[in-house]
mmCIF file of C-alpha atoms in Angstrom:
data_model
loop_
_atom_site.group_PDB
_atom_site.id
_atom_site.type_symbol
_atom_site.label_atom_id
_atom_site.label_comp_id
_atom_site.label_asym_id
_atom_site.label_seq_id
_atom_site.Cartn_x
_atom_site.Cartn_y
_atom_site.Cartn_z
ATOM 1 C CA MET A 364 -15.044 -202.777 -45.610
ATOM 2 C CA PRO A 365 -15.632 -204.546 -48.964
ATOM 3 C CA GLU A 366 -15.889 -207.980 -47.335
ATOM 4 C CA ARG A 367 -19.142 -206.649 -45.892
ATOM 5 C CA TYR A 368 -20.814 -206.529 -49.270
ATOM 6 C CA GLY A 369 -19.577 -210.103 -50.208
ATOM 7 C CA LEU A 370 -16.059 -209.828 -51.601
ATOM 8 C CA ALA A 371 -13.365 -212.268 -50.592
ATOM 9 C CA PRO A 372 -11.290 -211.440 -47.591
ATOM 10 C CA GLY A 373 -8.211 -209.379 -48.620
ATOM 11 C CA ARG A 374 -8.842 -209.527 -52.135
ATOM 12 C CA VAL A 375 -9.612 -205.731 -52.156
ATOM 13 C CA LEU A 376 -7.173 -202.793 -51.698
ATOM 14 C CA ASN A 377 -8.958 -199.751 -50.208
ATOM 15 C CA ALA A 378 -7.384 -197.126 -51.929
ATOM 16 C CA PRO A 379 -7.984 -193.281 -51.146
ATOM 17 C CA ILE A 380 -7.251 -191.282 -54.322
ATOM 18 C CA ALA A 381 -6.557 -187.564 -54.537
ATOM 19 C CA THR A 382 -7.734 -185.328 -57.063
ATOM 20 C CA THR A 383 -5.935 -182.301 -58.565
ATOM 21 C CA ASP A 384 -8.413 -180.152 -56.722
ATOM 22 C CA ASN A 385 -7.666 -181.705 -53.412
ATOM 23 C CA ILE A 386 -10.643 -184.089 -53.043
ATOM 24 C CA THR A 387 -10.093 -187.453 -51.621
ATOM 25 C CA LEU A 388 -12.168 -190.093 -53.354
ATOM 26 C CA GLY A 389 -12.947 -193.570 -52.073
ATOM 27 C CA SER A 390 -12.088 -196.527 -54.285
ATOM 28 C CA TRP A 391 -11.489 -200.280 -54.282
ATOM 29 C CA PHE A 392 -8.893 -202.157 -56.313
ATOM 30 C CA ILE A 393 -9.980 -205.590 -56.844
ATOM 31 C CA PHE A 394 -7.306 -208.080 -57.718
ATOM 32 C CA ALA A 395 -7.727 -210.466 -60.514
ATOM 33 C CA ASP A 396 -8.902 -213.759 -59.532
ATOM 34 C CA THR A 397 -5.598 -215.620 -60.491
ATOM 35 C CA TYR A 398 -3.496 -213.238 -58.638
ATOM 36 C CA TYR A 399 -5.811 -213.667 -55.505
ATOM 37 C CA GLN A 400 -5.989 -217.516 -55.701
ATOM 38 C CA HIS A 401 -2.159 -217.871 -56.065
ATOM 39 C CA SER A 402 -1.552 -215.933 -52.843
ATOM 40 C CA LYS A 403 -2.552 -218.860 -50.606
ATOM 41 C CA SER A 404 0.368 -218.035 -48.434
ATOM 42 C CA ARG A 405 -1.501 -215.109 -47.280
ATOM 43 C CA GLU A 406 -4.024 -217.033 -45.272
ATOM 44 C CA MET A 407 -2.986 -215.669 -41.870
ATOM 45 C CA ASP A 408 -2.755 -212.086 -43.290
ATOM 46 C CA PRO A 409 -4.558 -211.985 -46.639
ATOM 47 C CA SER A 410 -4.348 -208.202 -47.331
ATOM 48 C CA PHE A 411 -2.434 -207.098 -50.384
ATOM 49 C CA SER A 412 0.392 -204.322 -50.420
ATOM 50 C CA GLU A 413 1.306 -201.650 -52.676
ATOM 51 C CA ARG A 414 3.990 -204.006 -54.260
ATOM 52 C CA ASP A 415 1.310 -206.480 -54.974
ATOM 53 C CA LEU A 416 -0.886 -203.845 -56.695
ATOM 54 C CA ARG A 417 2.201 -202.881 -58.966
ATOM 55 C CA ASP A 418 2.742 -206.540 -59.698
ATOM 56 C CA ALA A 419 -0.870 -207.229 -60.666
ATOM 57 C CA LEU A 420 -0.685 -204.025 -62.844
ATOM 58 C CA ARG A 421 2.084 -205.491 -64.639
ATOM 59 C CA ARG A 422 0.661 -208.960 -65.177
ATOM 60 C CA PHE A 423 -3.231 -208.348 -65.778
ATOM 61 C CA ASN A 424 -5.341 -206.101 -67.757
ATOM 62 C CA THR A 425 -7.087 -203.550 -65.672
ATOM 63 C CA ILE A 426 -10.751 -202.055 -65.923
ATOM 64 C CA ILE A 427 -11.478 -198.661 -64.453
ATOM 65 C CA TYR A 428 -15.208 -198.774 -63.713
ATOM 66 C CA PHE A 429 -17.312 -195.603 -63.451
ATOM 67 C CA HIS A 430 -20.715 -196.251 -62.120
ATOM 68 C CA GLY A 431 -23.980 -194.719 -62.380
ATOM 69 C CA ASN A 432 -25.958 -191.868 -60.754
ATOM 70 C CA ALA A 433 -27.480 -193.769 -57.887
ATOM 71 C CA ALA A 434 -25.879 -195.133 -54.685
ATOM 72 C CA SER A 435 -22.211 -196.101 -54.289
ATOM 73 C CA ARG A 436 -19.540 -198.524 -55.607
ATOM 74 C CA ALA A 437 -21.022 -200.990 -53.129
ATOM 75 C CA ALA A 438 -24.293 -201.354 -54.772
ATOM 76 C CA PRO A 439 -25.130 -205.071 -55.221
ATOM 77 C CA HIS A 440 -25.106 -205.246 -58.954
ATOM 78 C CA ARG A 441 -21.786 -203.337 -59.058
ATOM 79 C CA VAL A 442 -20.096 -205.751 -56.432
ATOM 80 C CA ARG A 443 -21.489 -208.441 -58.738
ATOM 81 C CA PHE A 444 -19.675 -206.829 -61.612
ATOM 82 C CA TYR A 445 -16.330 -206.693 -59.830
ATOM 83 C CA SER A 446 -16.692 -210.308 -58.852
ATOM 84 C CA GLN A 447 -17.689 -211.649 -62.163
ATOM 85 C CA TRP A 448 -15.379 -209.674 -64.358
ATOM 86 C CA THR A 449 -12.305 -210.192 -62.270
ATOM 87 C CA SER A 450 -13.175 -213.958 -62.011
ATOM 88 C CA ARG A 451 -14.304 -214.753 -65.481
ATOM 89 C CA LEU A 452 -12.097 -212.527 -67.588
ATOM 90 C CA ASP A 453 -9.271 -212.512 -64.873
ATOM 91 C CA VAL A 454 -8.745 -208.867 -64.781
ATOM 92 C CA ASN A 455 -8.058 -206.204 -62.217
ATOM 93 C CA VAL A 456 -11.029 -203.654 -61.520
ATOM 94 C CA LEU A 457 -10.499 -200.299 -60.211
ATOM 95 C CA ALA A 458 -13.927 -198.876 -58.879
ATOM 96 C CA ILE A 459 -14.063 -195.266 -57.568
ATOM 97 C CA ASP A 460 -16.859 -193.151 -56.021
ATOM 98 C CA TYR A 461 -17.363 -189.808 -57.289
ATOM 99 C CA ARG A 462 -17.019 -186.780 -55.173
ATOM 100 C CA GLY A 463 -20.209 -186.584 -53.119
ATOM 101 C CA PHE A 464 -20.695 -190.258 -53.447
ATOM 102 C CA GLY A 465 -20.196 -193.002 -50.950
ATOM 103 C CA ASP A 466 -17.123 -192.207 -48.628
ATOM 104 C CA SER A 467 -15.649 -189.726 -51.109
ATOM 105 C CA GLU A 468 -15.348 -185.981 -50.140
ATOM 106 C CA GLY A 469 -16.815 -182.994 -51.882
ATOM 107 C CA PHE A 470 -20.020 -182.334 -54.160
ATOM 108 C CA PRO A 471 -20.596 -183.523 -57.507
ATOM 109 C CA SER A 472 -20.420 -181.388 -60.728
ATOM 110 C CA GLU A 473 -19.697 -182.143 -64.426
ATOM 111 C CA GLU A 474 -16.235 -180.491 -63.919
ATOM 112 C CA GLY A 475 -15.531 -182.285 -60.459
ATOM 113 C CA LEU A 476 -16.509 -185.755 -62.054
ATOM 114 C CA GLY A 477 -14.127 -185.001 -64.835
ATOM 115 C CA PHE A 478 -11.431 -184.431 -62.393
ATOM 116 C CA ASP A 479 -12.256 -187.726 -60.583
ATOM 117 C CA GLY A 480 -12.028 -189.654 -63.711
ATOM 118 C CA ARG A 481 -8.684 -188.325 -64.500
ATOM 119 C CA ALA A 482 -7.422 -189.104 -60.949
ATOM 120 C CA ALA A 483 -8.414 -192.647 -61.157
ATOM 121 C CA TRP A 484 -6.455 -192.944 -64.322
ATOM 122 C CA ASP A 485 -3.382 -191.091 -63.119
ATOM 123 C CA TRP A 486 -3.509 -193.131 -59.885
ATOM 124 C CA LEU A 487 -3.041 -196.312 -62.024
ATOM 125 C CA ILE A 488 -0.402 -194.963 -64.363
ATOM 126 C CA SER A 489 1.659 -193.660 -61.531
ATOM 127 C CA ARG A 490 1.767 -197.057 -60.171
ATOM 128 C CA GLY A 491 3.024 -198.670 -63.337
ATOM 129 C CA ALA A 492 -0.001 -199.413 -65.354
ATOM 130 C CA ASP A 493 0.592 -199.467 -69.144
ATOM 131 C CA PRO A 494 -2.070 -197.489 -70.808
ATOM 132 C CA SER A 495 -2.581 -200.026 -73.371
ATOM 133 C CA ASN A 496 -3.724 -202.476 -70.656
ATOM 134 C CA VAL A 497 -6.396 -200.192 -69.116
ATOM 135 C CA LEU A 498 -10.006 -200.410 -70.334
ATOM 136 C CA LEU A 499 -12.149 -197.529 -69.457
ATOM 137 C CA PHE A 500 -15.775 -198.795 -68.603
ATOM 138 C CA GLY A 501 -18.580 -196.568 -67.717
ATOM 139 C CA GLN A 502 -22.269 -197.308 -66.984
ATOM 140 C CA SER A 503 -25.165 -194.690 -67.221
ATOM 141 C CA LEU A 504 -23.689 -191.502 -65.703
ATOM 142 C CA GLY A 505 -20.345 -193.183 -65.918
ATOM 143 C CA THR A 506 -20.350 -193.041 -69.779
ATOM 144 C CA GLY A 507 -20.174 -189.414 -69.516
ATOM 145 C CA VAL A 508 -17.252 -189.656 -67.145
ATOM 146 C CA VAL A 509 -15.357 -192.208 -69.741
ATOM 147 C CA ALA A 510 -16.222 -189.798 -72.629
ATOM 148 C CA LYS A 511 -14.358 -186.855 -70.971
ATOM 149 C CA LEU A 512 -11.406 -189.040 -69.809
ATOM 150 C CA ALA A 513 -10.984 -190.729 -73.005
ATOM 151 C CA HIS A 514 -11.386 -187.531 -74.931
ATOM 152 C CA SER A 515 -8.714 -185.727 -72.845
ATOM 153 C CA LEU A 516 -6.280 -188.777 -73.341
ATOM 154 C CA SER A 517 -6.991 -188.469 -76.986
ATOM 155 C CA ILE A 518 -5.783 -184.927 -77.236
ATOM 156 C CA GLU A 519 -2.703 -185.985 -75.261
ATOM 157 C CA ASN A 520 -1.994 -188.779 -77.832
ATOM 158 C CA VAL A 521 -2.415 -191.148 -74.943
ATOM 159 C CA ARG A 522 -4.391 -194.417 -76.189
ATOM 160 C CA PRO A 523 -6.132 -196.816 -73.402
ATOM 161 C CA ARG A 524 -7.019 -200.322 -74.474
ATOM 162 C CA GLY A 525 -10.468 -198.883 -75.206
ATOM 163 C CA ALA A 526 -13.496 -197.205 -73.823
ATOM 164 C CA VAL A 527 -16.945 -199.028 -73.000
ATOM 165 C CA PHE A 528 -20.244 -197.303 -72.776
ATOM 166 C CA SER A 529 -23.055 -199.131 -71.131
ATOM 167 C CA GLY A 530 -26.556 -197.438 -70.976
ATOM 168 C CA ALA A 531 -25.125 -194.255 -72.548
ATOM 169 C CA PHE A 532 -26.885 -191.071 -73.205
ATOM 170 C CA THR A 533 -26.308 -188.406 -76.009
ATOM 171 C CA ASP A 534 -26.285 -185.512 -73.471
ATOM 172 C CA LEU A 535 -27.962 -184.343 -70.347
ATOM 173 C CA ALA A 536 -30.880 -182.375 -72.054
ATOM 174 C CA THR A 537 -31.822 -185.255 -74.127
ATOM 175 C CA LEU A 538 -31.546 -187.514 -71.429
ATOM 176 C CA LEU A 539 -34.077 -185.364 -69.435
ATOM 177 C CA GLU A 540 -36.157 -185.210 -72.277
ATOM 178 C CA THR A 541 -36.432 -188.978 -72.826
ATOM 179 C CA TYR A 542 -35.909 -190.316 -69.184
ATOM 180 C CA ASN A 543 -38.360 -192.535 -67.718
ATOM 181 C CA ILE A 544 -38.721 -192.583 -63.797
ATOM 182 C CA ALA A 545 -38.569 -196.359 -62.895
ATOM 183 C CA GLY A 546 -38.683 -197.139 -66.560
ATOM 184 C CA LEU A 547 -42.389 -196.152 -66.315
ATOM 185 C CA PHE A 548 -43.271 -192.585 -66.058
ATOM 186 C CA PRO A 549 -41.510 -190.016 -68.580
ATOM 187 C CA LEU A 550 -40.052 -187.262 -66.386
ATOM 188 C CA LEU A 551 -40.814 -184.262 -68.813
ATOM 189 C CA GLN A 552 -43.467 -185.714 -71.096
ATOM 190 C CA PRO A 553 -46.037 -182.829 -69.839
ATOM 191 C CA PHE A 554 -43.606 -180.046 -71.189
ATOM 192 C CA GLN A 555 -43.368 -181.766 -74.721
ATOM 193 C CA ILE A 556 -46.351 -179.622 -75.757
ATOM 194 C CA VAL A 557 -44.589 -176.438 -74.709
ATOM 195 C CA PRO A 558 -42.783 -174.856 -77.810
ATOM 196 C CA PHE A 559 -39.048 -174.497 -77.597
ATOM 197 C CA PHE A 560 -39.054 -175.936 -73.962
ATOM 198 C CA PHE A 561 -36.156 -178.303 -74.439
ATOM 199 C CA ARG A 562 -34.164 -175.855 -76.254
ATOM 200 C CA ALA A 563 -34.456 -173.507 -73.405
ATOM 201 C CA LEU A 564 -33.649 -176.289 -71.068
ATOM 202 C CA ASP A 565 -30.441 -177.083 -72.830
ATOM 203 C CA SER A 566 -29.534 -173.393 -72.616
ATOM 204 C CA ILE A 567 -30.002 -173.167 -68.851
ATOM 205 C CA LEU A 568 -28.333 -176.555 -67.801
ATOM 206 C CA GLN A 569 -25.170 -175.924 -65.913
ATOM 207 C CA HIS A 570 -23.949 -179.442 -66.638
ATOM 208 C CA LYS A 571 -24.167 -180.666 -70.189
ATOM 209 C CA PHE A 572 -22.395 -183.998 -70.346
ATOM 210 C CA SER A 573 -22.478 -183.911 -74.203
ATOM 211 C CA THR A 574 -20.937 -187.256 -75.133
ATOM 212 C CA ILE A 575 -22.316 -187.076 -78.553
ATOM 213 C CA THR A 576 -20.128 -183.847 -79.410
ATOM 214 C CA ILE A 577 -16.796 -185.551 -78.357
ATOM 215 C CA LEU A 578 -17.186 -189.268 -78.991
ATOM 216 C CA PRO A 579 -16.277 -188.983 -82.698
ATOM 217 C CA ASN A 580 -12.992 -187.419 -81.561
ATOM 218 C CA ILE A 581 -12.037 -190.095 -79.246
ATOM 219 C CA THR A 582 -9.094 -192.202 -80.835
ATOM 220 C CA CYS A 583 -9.216 -195.635 -78.876
ATOM 221 C CA PRO A 584 -11.408 -198.468 -79.883
ATOM 222 C CA LEU A 585 -15.005 -197.944 -78.725
ATOM 223 C CA LEU A 586 -17.812 -200.272 -77.602
ATOM 224 C CA LEU A 587 -21.379 -199.108 -77.075
ATOM 225 C CA ILE A 588 -23.562 -201.416 -75.123
ATOM 226 C CA HIS A 589 -27.442 -201.151 -74.642
ATOM 227 C CA GLY A 590 -30.367 -203.257 -74.013
ATOM 228 C CA GLU A 591 -33.372 -203.103 -76.355
ATOM 229 C CA ASP A 592 -35.358 -203.621 -72.885
ATOM 230 C CA ASP A 593 -33.664 -200.530 -71.099
ATOM 231 C CA PHE A 594 -36.615 -198.401 -70.198
ATOM 232 C CA ASP A 595 -34.634 -196.030 -68.071
ATOM 233 C CA ILE A 596 -32.231 -194.604 -70.948
ATOM 234 C CA GLN A 597 -33.684 -195.538 -74.221
ATOM 235 C CA ILE A 598 -31.492 -197.339 -76.858
ATOM 236 C CA ALA A 599 -32.232 -194.561 -79.305
ATOM 237 C CA HIS A 600 -29.224 -192.711 -77.264
ATOM 238 C CA SER A 601 -26.630 -195.215 -78.192
ATOM 239 C CA GLU A 602 -28.048 -195.529 -81.755
ATOM 240 C CA ARG A 603 -27.342 -191.633 -82.212
ATOM 241 C CA LEU A 604 -24.143 -191.865 -80.647
ATOM 242 C CA PHE A 605 -22.893 -194.817 -83.044
ATOM 243 C CA GLU A 606 -24.217 -192.519 -85.951
ATOM 244 C CA ALA A 607 -22.349 -189.750 -84.558
ATOM 245 C CA THR A 608 -18.995 -191.585 -84.775
ATOM 246 C CA LEU A 609 -19.854 -192.831 -88.271
ATOM 247 C CA GLU A 610 -20.722 -189.387 -89.637
ATOM 248 C CA PRO A 611 -17.207 -188.200 -90.309
ATOM 249 C CA HIS A 612 -16.818 -191.127 -92.563
ATOM 250 C CA LEU A 613 -19.738 -190.576 -94.840
ATOM 251 C CA GLU A 614 -20.298 -188.062 -97.642
ATOM 252 C CA PRO A 615 -21.403 -184.790 -96.086
ATOM 253 C CA TYR A 616 -24.805 -183.263 -96.521
ATOM 254 C CA PRO A 617 -24.577 -180.248 -98.958
ATOM 255 C CA PHE A 618 -26.670 -178.179 -96.570
ATOM 256 C CA SER A 619 -26.804 -177.446 -93.015
ATOM 257 C CA TYR A 620 -29.238 -179.187 -90.655
ATOM 258 C CA GLU A 621 -31.040 -175.849 -90.173
ATOM 259 C CA GLU A 622 -31.516 -175.493 -93.958
ATOM 260 C CA MET A 623 -32.670 -179.037 -94.387
ATOM 261 C CA ALA A 624 -35.181 -178.525 -91.792
ATOM 262 C CA ASP A 625 -36.549 -175.452 -93.643
ATOM 263 C CA LEU A 626 -38.770 -176.906 -96.429
ATOM 264 C CA ARG A 627 -39.133 -173.549 -97.996
ATOM 265 C CA LEU A 628 -35.453 -173.715 -99.125
ATOM 266 C CA LYS A 629 -35.836 -176.818 -100.754
ATOM 267 C CA THR A 630 -36.100 -176.318 -104.553
ATOM 268 C CA GLU A 631 -36.198 -179.232 -107.000
ATOM 269 C CA GLU A 632 -32.649 -179.024 -107.648
ATOM 270 C CA GLN A 633 -31.884 -179.127 -103.932
ATOM 271 C CA ARG A 634 -34.153 -182.266 -103.505
ATOM 272 C CA LEU A 635 -32.221 -184.009 -106.281
ATOM 273 C CA LEU A 636 -28.933 -183.228 -104.740
ATOM 274 C CA MET A 637 -30.207 -184.489 -101.391
ATOM 275 C CA ASN A 638 -31.236 -187.514 -102.844
ATOM 276 C CA ASP A 639 -28.137 -188.046 -104.635
ATOM 277 C CA VAL A 640 -26.154 -187.627 -101.373
ATOM 278 C CA ALA A 641 -28.450 -189.842 -99.447
ATOM 279 C CA THR A 642 -27.978 -192.545 -102.003
ATOM 280 C CA LYS A 643 -24.236 -192.380 -101.496
ATOM 281 C CA ARG A 644 -24.564 -192.270 -97.712
ATOM 282 C CA ARG A 645 -26.790 -195.264 -97.772
ATOM 283 C CA LYS A 646 -24.063 -197.161 -99.910
ATOM 284 C CA GLN A 647 -21.276 -196.074 -97.708
ATOM 285 C CA LYS A 648 -22.995 -197.405 -94.550
ATOM 286 C CA LEU A 649 -23.463 -200.674 -96.246
ATOM 287 C CA GLU A 650 -19.761 -200.732 -97.208
ATOM 288 C CA LEU A 651 -18.458 -199.546 -93.757
ATOM 289 C CA VAL A 652 -20.802 -201.078 -91.126
ATOM 290 C CA LYS A 653 -20.757 -204.958 -90.583
ATOM 291 C CA GLU A 654 -23.689 -206.558 -88.696
ATOM 292 C CA THR A 655 -23.067 -209.744 -86.754
ATOM 293 C CA PRO A 656 -25.856 -211.733 -85.010
ATOM 294 C CA ILE A 657 -24.827 -212.894 -81.660
ATOM 295 C CA ALA A 658 -26.675 -215.888 -80.828
ATOM 296 C CA ASN A 659 -29.144 -215.598 -77.810
ATOM 297 C CA VAL A 660 -27.857 -212.093 -77.049
ATOM 298 C CA GLY A 661 -28.489 -209.736 -79.900
ATOM 299 C CA SER A 662 -26.520 -208.262 -82.654
ATOM 300 C CA LEU A 663 -23.194 -206.420 -83.022
ATOM 301 C CA LEU A 664 -22.678 -203.411 -85.423
ATOM 302 C CA SER A 665 -18.905 -202.435 -86.109
ATOM 303 C CA PHE A 666 -16.851 -200.363 -88.352
ATOM 304 C CA ASN A 667 -13.309 -199.724 -88.578
ATOM 305 C CA ARG A 668 -11.639 -196.164 -88.251
ATOM 306 C CA PRO A 669 -8.259 -196.262 -89.819
ATOM 307 C CA GLY A 670 -5.586 -195.316 -87.218
ATOM 308 C CA GLN A 671 -8.190 -195.018 -84.313
ATOM 309 C CA GLY A 672 -9.589 -198.620 -84.023
ATOM 310 C CA SER A 673 -13.025 -199.977 -84.299
ATOM 311 C CA VAL A 674 -16.377 -198.603 -83.110
ATOM 312 C CA ASN A 675 -18.726 -201.436 -82.036
ATOM 313 C CA PHE A 676 -22.363 -201.289 -80.899
ATOM 314 C CA LEU A 677 -23.861 -204.116 -79.108
ATOM 315 C CA LYS A 678 -27.703 -204.269 -79.209
ATOM 316 C CA SER A 679 -28.601 -206.780 -76.418
ATOM 317 C CA CYS A 680 -32.166 -208.335 -76.485
ATOM 318 C CA TRP A 681 -32.352 -208.096 -72.835
ATOM 319 C CA GLY A 682 -30.433 -206.808 -69.645
ATOM 320 C CA GLY A 683 -32.508 -203.694 -68.859
ATOM 321 C CA HIS A 684 -30.287 -200.784 -67.637
ATOM 322 C CA ASN A 685 -28.253 -202.028 -64.851
ATOM 323 C CA GLN A 686 -27.984 -205.801 -64.939
ATOM 324 C CA ILE A 687 -26.771 -205.758 -68.692
ATOM 325 C CA ILE A 688 -23.146 -205.365 -67.493
ATOM 326 C CA ASN A 689 -23.239 -208.664 -65.680
ATOM 327 C CA PHE A 690 -24.569 -210.878 -68.478
ATOM 328 C CA GLU A 691 -22.121 -213.450 -69.584
ATOM 329 C CA GLY A 692 -22.834 -212.804 -73.173
ATOM 330 C CA VAL A 693 -21.900 -209.137 -73.077
ATOM 331 C CA MET A 694 -18.786 -210.123 -71.089
ATOM 332 C CA ASP A 695 -17.768 -212.438 -73.746
ATOM 333 C CA VAL A 696 -18.268 -209.872 -76.597
ATOM 334 C CA THR A 697 -16.205 -207.276 -74.499
ATOM 335 C CA GLN A 698 -13.588 -209.902 -73.952
ATOM 336 C CA ARG A 699 -13.185 -210.713 -77.737
ATOM 337 C CA LEU A 700 -13.195 -207.031 -78.950
ATOM 338 C CA PHE A 701 -10.656 -205.848 -76.523
ATOM 339 C CA GLN A 702 -8.589 -209.237 -76.082
ATOM 340 C CA LEU A 703 -8.828 -209.065 -72.386
#
């Protein structure tokens, strides 16, 4: 019961969602505040119907929210997200619990969470949502789900309004290498002295969640959000993701990364060639990437991809890992970029 967690009576539609592999997911559809407030005639029976859902999808933009790896869609900072974004930005929000989370059936896996993300999308589209009015929003683990969903839609030439990645990670192996428990204790620091440990770890991980390999191929506008004070997942992850989306638009290196890492292969001729390419790349970055200060928030890096939309990276001075998505300055930037 969403009202138990502080949401207004009748404002939320409890919506079970079926996946293609026959798992039932728990979800909440939270109506845009204007739609809810204009329904005062429902005071005796405040609940909404399927007809209301279709009407709200037609009249308002909708965010599909994919949460992080702890708790459920009812966690306090997530409920605050639904309340603030539906009120301040006047959008609908669909929030799901992945399989194995909350009241959803099944057990989590990378493939399963991919099915869950697609099921949420298909559920909205089957009820009349226009893809161009749907914004994908992932936080922490949810950024991996958003990447998979947005990538599959790109392959199908379907373009949502955009995709937002808050507190993202490049891939699971790198996340484990850099993750700090409670923001204080490096999870795998003792193993950093073991040669090839992390390469071996990557090879045996069943679940990869390699956002960095698919992000450059996503064809809708992108926004990376990361707090400089995020001590759970370091901001370096989002920096690398931004660089990965920029890479296809830069002068390519003349050698492979393996060759560049092998100093024995670097002759004087190779060094001169590398210096020339590095100079061209720096010039291209200066021409492509625009940095805009956001007063009392941080800075926004942006560049445009012809035919695909912009890539944006909001570096926030504060917000940590979980609370950043509820900062009004972050909401304002998101609203402006995606014209919500």
